[in-house]
Short mmCIF file of C-alpha atoms and ligand atoms in Angstrom, two decimals:
data_model
loop_
_atom_site.label_atom_id
_atom_site.label_comp_id
_atom_site.label_asym_id
_atom_site.label_seq_id
_atom_site.Cartn_x
_atom_site.Cartn_y
_atom_site.Cartn_z
CA MET A 1 -117.20 0.14 23.96
CA GLU A 2 -117.45 3.76 22.79
CA SER A 3 -120.95 5.21 22.32
CA PRO A 4 -122.60 8.64 22.60
CA ARG A 5 -123.43 7.71 26.22
CA THR A 6 -119.79 7.16 27.10
CA ALA A 7 -118.59 10.32 25.38
CA PRO A 8 -116.15 12.55 27.31
CA PRO A 9 -117.68 15.71 28.86
CA LEU A 10 -118.84 18.36 26.37
CA PRO A 11 -115.99 20.84 27.08
CA MET A 12 -113.50 18.03 26.48
CA ARG A 13 -115.05 17.20 23.10
CA VAL A 14 -115.08 20.89 22.14
CA LEU A 15 -111.38 20.93 22.99
CA GLU A 16 -110.82 17.79 20.89
CA GLY A 17 -112.49 19.53 17.96
CA LEU A 18 -110.49 22.73 18.42
CA GLU A 19 -107.29 20.67 18.52
CA ARG A 20 -108.16 19.17 15.12
CA ILE A 21 -108.70 22.67 13.73
CA ALA A 22 -105.46 23.89 15.39
CA THR A 23 -103.57 21.08 13.61
CA ALA A 24 -104.90 22.32 10.26
CA ILE A 25 -104.10 25.93 11.22
CA ARG A 26 -100.49 24.94 12.01
CA ALA A 27 -100.19 23.33 8.55
CA ASP A 28 -101.66 26.50 7.01
CA ASP A 29 -99.18 28.58 9.02
CA TRP A 30 -96.24 26.61 7.61
CA ASN A 31 -97.50 27.11 4.05
CA ARG A 32 -98.05 30.84 4.61
CA ALA A 33 -94.67 31.21 6.31
CA ARG A 34 -92.94 29.42 3.41
CA ALA A 35 -94.59 31.83 0.98
CA ALA A 36 -93.25 34.72 3.09
CA GLY A 37 -89.73 33.25 3.40
CA VAL A 38 -89.88 32.87 7.19
CA ASN A 39 -90.95 30.29 9.77
CA PRO A 40 -94.35 30.35 11.56
CA THR A 41 -93.07 32.11 14.69
CA GLN A 42 -91.39 34.78 12.57
CA LEU A 43 -94.58 35.16 10.54
CA ALA A 44 -96.58 35.54 13.76
CA ILE A 45 -94.22 38.37 14.75
CA LEU A 46 -94.76 40.07 11.38
CA ASP A 47 -98.53 39.57 11.86
CA VAL A 48 -98.44 41.37 15.20
CA LEU A 49 -96.16 44.18 14.02
CA GLU A 50 -97.81 44.83 10.67
CA GLY A 51 -100.75 46.71 12.18
CA ARG A 52 -98.64 48.60 14.71
CA PRO A 53 -96.65 51.39 13.02
CA ALA A 54 -95.10 52.44 16.34
CA GLY A 55 -93.83 48.90 16.94
CA LEU A 56 -93.88 47.00 20.22
CA ALA A 57 -91.51 46.41 23.11
CA VAL A 58 -89.98 42.92 23.07
CA ARG A 59 -91.81 41.95 26.27
CA ASP A 60 -95.18 43.05 24.80
CA LEU A 61 -94.47 41.19 21.58
CA ALA A 62 -93.65 38.03 23.56
CA SER A 63 -96.84 38.47 25.58
CA GLN A 64 -98.96 38.86 22.43
CA LEU A 65 -97.46 35.67 21.01
CA GLY A 66 -97.68 33.71 24.26
CA VAL A 67 -93.95 32.86 24.18
CA SER A 68 -91.02 33.66 26.48
CA GLN A 69 -88.91 36.77 25.89
CA PRO A 70 -85.83 34.66 24.93
CA THR A 71 -87.89 32.80 22.31
CA ALA A 72 -89.24 36.06 20.92
CA THR A 73 -85.74 37.57 20.95
CA ASP A 74 -84.30 34.67 18.90
CA SER A 75 -86.99 35.08 16.24
CA ILE A 76 -86.61 38.87 16.23
CA LEU A 77 -82.86 38.49 15.64
CA ALA A 78 -83.53 36.14 12.71
CA LEU A 79 -85.99 38.66 11.23
CA GLU A 80 -83.48 41.46 11.80
CA ARG A 81 -80.87 39.51 9.83
CA LYS A 82 -83.40 39.22 6.98
CA GLY A 83 -84.00 42.98 7.15
CA MET A 84 -87.69 42.47 7.99
CA VAL A 85 -87.71 44.19 11.40
CA GLU A 86 -85.53 46.73 13.16
CA LYS A 87 -84.99 47.58 16.81
CA ARG A 88 -84.98 51.09 18.21
CA PRO A 89 -84.53 52.37 21.77
CA GLU A 90 -87.82 52.70 23.64
CA PRO A 91 -88.66 56.44 23.94
CA GLY A 92 -87.81 57.54 27.47
CA ASP A 93 -86.10 54.24 28.37
CA GLY A 94 -82.80 53.74 26.58
CA ARG A 95 -82.34 50.26 28.10
CA SER A 96 -85.48 48.81 26.47
CA GLN A 97 -85.97 48.29 22.78
CA ARG A 98 -88.96 48.58 20.50
CA VAL A 99 -89.33 46.36 17.44
CA GLN A 100 -90.76 47.75 14.21
CA ILE A 101 -91.56 46.10 10.90
CA THR A 102 -89.58 47.33 7.85
CA PRO A 103 -90.79 47.69 4.23
CA ALA A 104 -89.14 44.30 3.47
CA GLY A 105 -91.08 42.80 6.40
CA ARG A 106 -94.31 44.26 5.02
CA ASP A 107 -93.59 42.76 1.60
CA ALA A 108 -92.93 39.34 3.17
CA HIS A 109 -96.10 39.66 5.24
CA ALA A 110 -98.13 40.48 2.12
CA ALA A 111 -96.63 37.44 0.32
CA ARG A 112 -98.26 35.08 2.83
CA ALA A 113 -101.60 35.72 1.12
CA ALA A 114 -100.31 33.60 -1.81
CA ALA A 115 -101.01 30.50 0.32
CA PRO A 116 -104.74 30.51 1.13
CA GLY A 117 -105.41 28.40 4.21
CA ALA A 118 -107.56 25.27 4.33
CA VAL A 119 -109.19 26.47 7.56
CA ALA A 120 -110.18 29.84 6.07
CA GLN A 121 -111.59 28.01 3.04
CA ALA A 122 -113.54 25.62 5.28
CA ALA A 123 -114.98 28.55 7.24
CA SER A 124 -115.92 30.42 4.08
CA ALA A 125 -117.79 27.32 2.82
CA LEU A 126 -120.30 27.71 5.67
CA PRO A 127 -123.55 29.63 5.04
CA ASP A 128 -123.25 33.34 5.86
CA ASP A 129 -125.35 33.17 9.03
CA GLN A 130 -123.25 30.29 10.37
CA GLN A 131 -120.03 32.18 9.61
CA GLU A 132 -121.41 35.12 11.55
CA TYR A 133 -122.38 32.91 14.47
CA LEU A 134 -118.97 31.22 14.43
CA LEU A 135 -117.39 34.68 14.63
CA LEU A 136 -119.51 35.46 17.71
CA LEU A 137 -118.46 32.20 19.37
CA VAL A 138 -114.80 32.90 18.61
CA VAL A 139 -115.13 36.42 20.07
CA SER A 140 -116.76 34.93 23.19
CA VAL A 141 -113.99 32.36 23.72
CA ILE A 142 -111.24 34.96 23.18
CA ARG A 143 -112.94 37.26 25.66
CA GLN A 144 -113.08 34.48 28.26
CA LEU A 145 -109.36 33.85 27.74
CA GLN A 146 -108.67 37.58 28.19
CA GLU A 147 -110.76 37.85 31.34
CA SER A 148 -108.97 34.86 32.88
CA GLN A 149 -105.68 36.56 31.85
CA ALA A 150 -104.64 33.53 29.80
CA ILE A 151 -103.92 35.95 26.92
CA PRO A 152 -103.47 39.74 26.72
CA ILE A 153 -106.33 42.00 25.67
CA GLN A 154 -106.80 41.62 21.93
CA ARG A 155 -107.80 44.43 19.60
CA MET A 156 -111.45 43.31 19.37
CA CYS A 157 -114.48 45.59 19.16
CA VAL A 158 -115.92 44.16 22.40
CA SER A 159 -112.97 45.52 24.40
CA CYS A 160 -112.70 48.83 22.53
CA ARG A 161 -113.61 52.18 24.00
CA TYR A 162 -115.18 53.21 20.69
CA PHE A 163 -117.64 50.29 20.58
CA ARG A 164 -121.35 50.89 21.27
CA PRO A 165 -123.21 47.56 20.99
CA TYR A 166 -126.82 47.62 19.85
CA ALA A 167 -126.87 51.40 19.59
CA HIS A 168 -129.21 51.19 16.56
CA ALA A 169 -132.60 49.56 15.93
CA ASP A 170 -131.40 48.44 12.47
CA ALA A 171 -131.05 44.61 12.72
CA ALA A 172 -128.52 44.58 9.85
CA LYS A 173 -126.29 47.23 11.47
CA PRO A 174 -127.05 47.36 15.18
CA HIS A 175 -123.60 48.40 16.47
CA HIS A 176 -121.79 51.73 16.36
CA CYS A 177 -118.08 52.55 16.09
CA ASN A 178 -117.39 55.96 17.57
CA PHE A 179 -113.96 56.08 15.96
CA VAL A 180 -115.41 56.34 12.45
CA ASP A 181 -118.87 57.39 13.70
CA ALA A 182 -120.65 54.69 11.72
CA ALA A 183 -123.08 51.82 12.26
CA PHE A 184 -121.98 48.28 11.49
CA GLY A 185 -123.26 44.71 11.60
CA GLN A 186 -122.31 41.58 13.53
CA GLN A 187 -120.43 40.22 10.52
CA ASP A 188 -118.14 43.29 10.68
CA LEU A 189 -117.02 42.75 14.29
CA ARG A 190 -113.24 43.03 14.42
CA ILE A 191 -110.79 40.62 16.05
CA ASP A 192 -107.68 42.72 15.33
CA CYS A 193 -108.45 46.38 14.60
CA ARG A 194 -105.61 48.90 14.23
CA GLU A 195 -107.72 51.70 15.68
CA HIS A 196 -108.67 49.73 18.80
CA GLU A 197 -108.15 51.44 22.14
CA THR A 198 -108.72 49.35 25.22
CA ALA A 199 -111.67 50.48 27.33
CA ASP A 200 -111.44 50.62 31.13
CA PRO A 201 -112.33 47.33 32.86
CA SER A 202 -115.69 48.65 34.12
CA VAL A 203 -116.59 49.91 30.64
CA ARG A 204 -115.52 46.60 29.09
CA ALA A 205 -117.73 44.70 31.51
CA ALA A 206 -120.74 46.95 30.82
CA THR A 207 -120.15 46.75 27.07
CA TRP A 208 -120.00 42.96 27.17
CA THR A 209 -123.20 42.75 29.24
CA ALA A 210 -125.01 44.95 26.69
CA PHE A 211 -123.54 43.00 23.77
CA GLU A 212 -124.18 39.52 25.12
CA GLY A 213 -127.63 40.35 26.52
CA SER A 214 -129.02 41.35 23.13
CA GLN A 215 -127.64 38.52 21.01
CA PRO A 216 -130.12 37.03 18.52
CA PRO A 217 -130.77 33.25 18.70
CA PRO A 218 -128.31 30.98 16.88
CA PRO A 219 -129.10 30.09 13.26
CA SER A 220 -131.41 27.06 12.97
CA ARG A 221 -131.01 24.42 10.26
S1 LIG B 301 -112.19 51.32 16.44
FE1 LIG B 301 -112.02 49.25 15.59
S2 LIG B 301 -112.17 47.89 17.39
FE2 LIG B 301 -112.93 49.91 18.00
S3 LIG B 301 -115.16 49.77 17.71
FE3 LIG B 301 -114.25 50.71 15.86
S4 LIG B 301 -113.95 48.94 14.46
FE4 LIG B 301 -114.24 48.10 16.53
#
């Protein structure tokens, strides 16, 4: 008989919960992709390329998506046929190619916003302090995945050379971005910032220690 005492270990139940959310995200992805006139993998490619004007090499694109190069190549070819991306020789290496989004790809990417996702709506229904805390938890899990090399470094503040955590005494805006030379709050932490530049490993480790060590307690309800 199932009871709280016979529950699977905590990490397993967290995973069960994340899988339920991932199922809803996949449904949202299909709806967004339909609105953009592509499939979810193609939309994921447009997502990655949209914030990268210089484009990406096919291998880096595949790595960002967590798929094989042949899988990425198939989707890139389909997008090329739709006029949404184009390939150019990699500067200094004529044998490799760099993929860039086109204006038609940008239009398709913008059209995805016509299908608001159920998961985003569910998250936005939470009180502000819980949304902020959820963002911190998401950042923490992504960082763990990066450090274990399960995924590439993402363009998050906590891995950025411009990020100075808790540089200010202001509780509402404790962090500092050296790129724009401005203070900002926890709720403004970025997951995918165009201006991100990856800090050296030792700097990333020190930044994370400073960031994590000064976290306020979780919201209580
Ligand atoms: S440049 Fe972007 S990622 Fe880097 S600290 Fe500033 S806002 Fe964060």
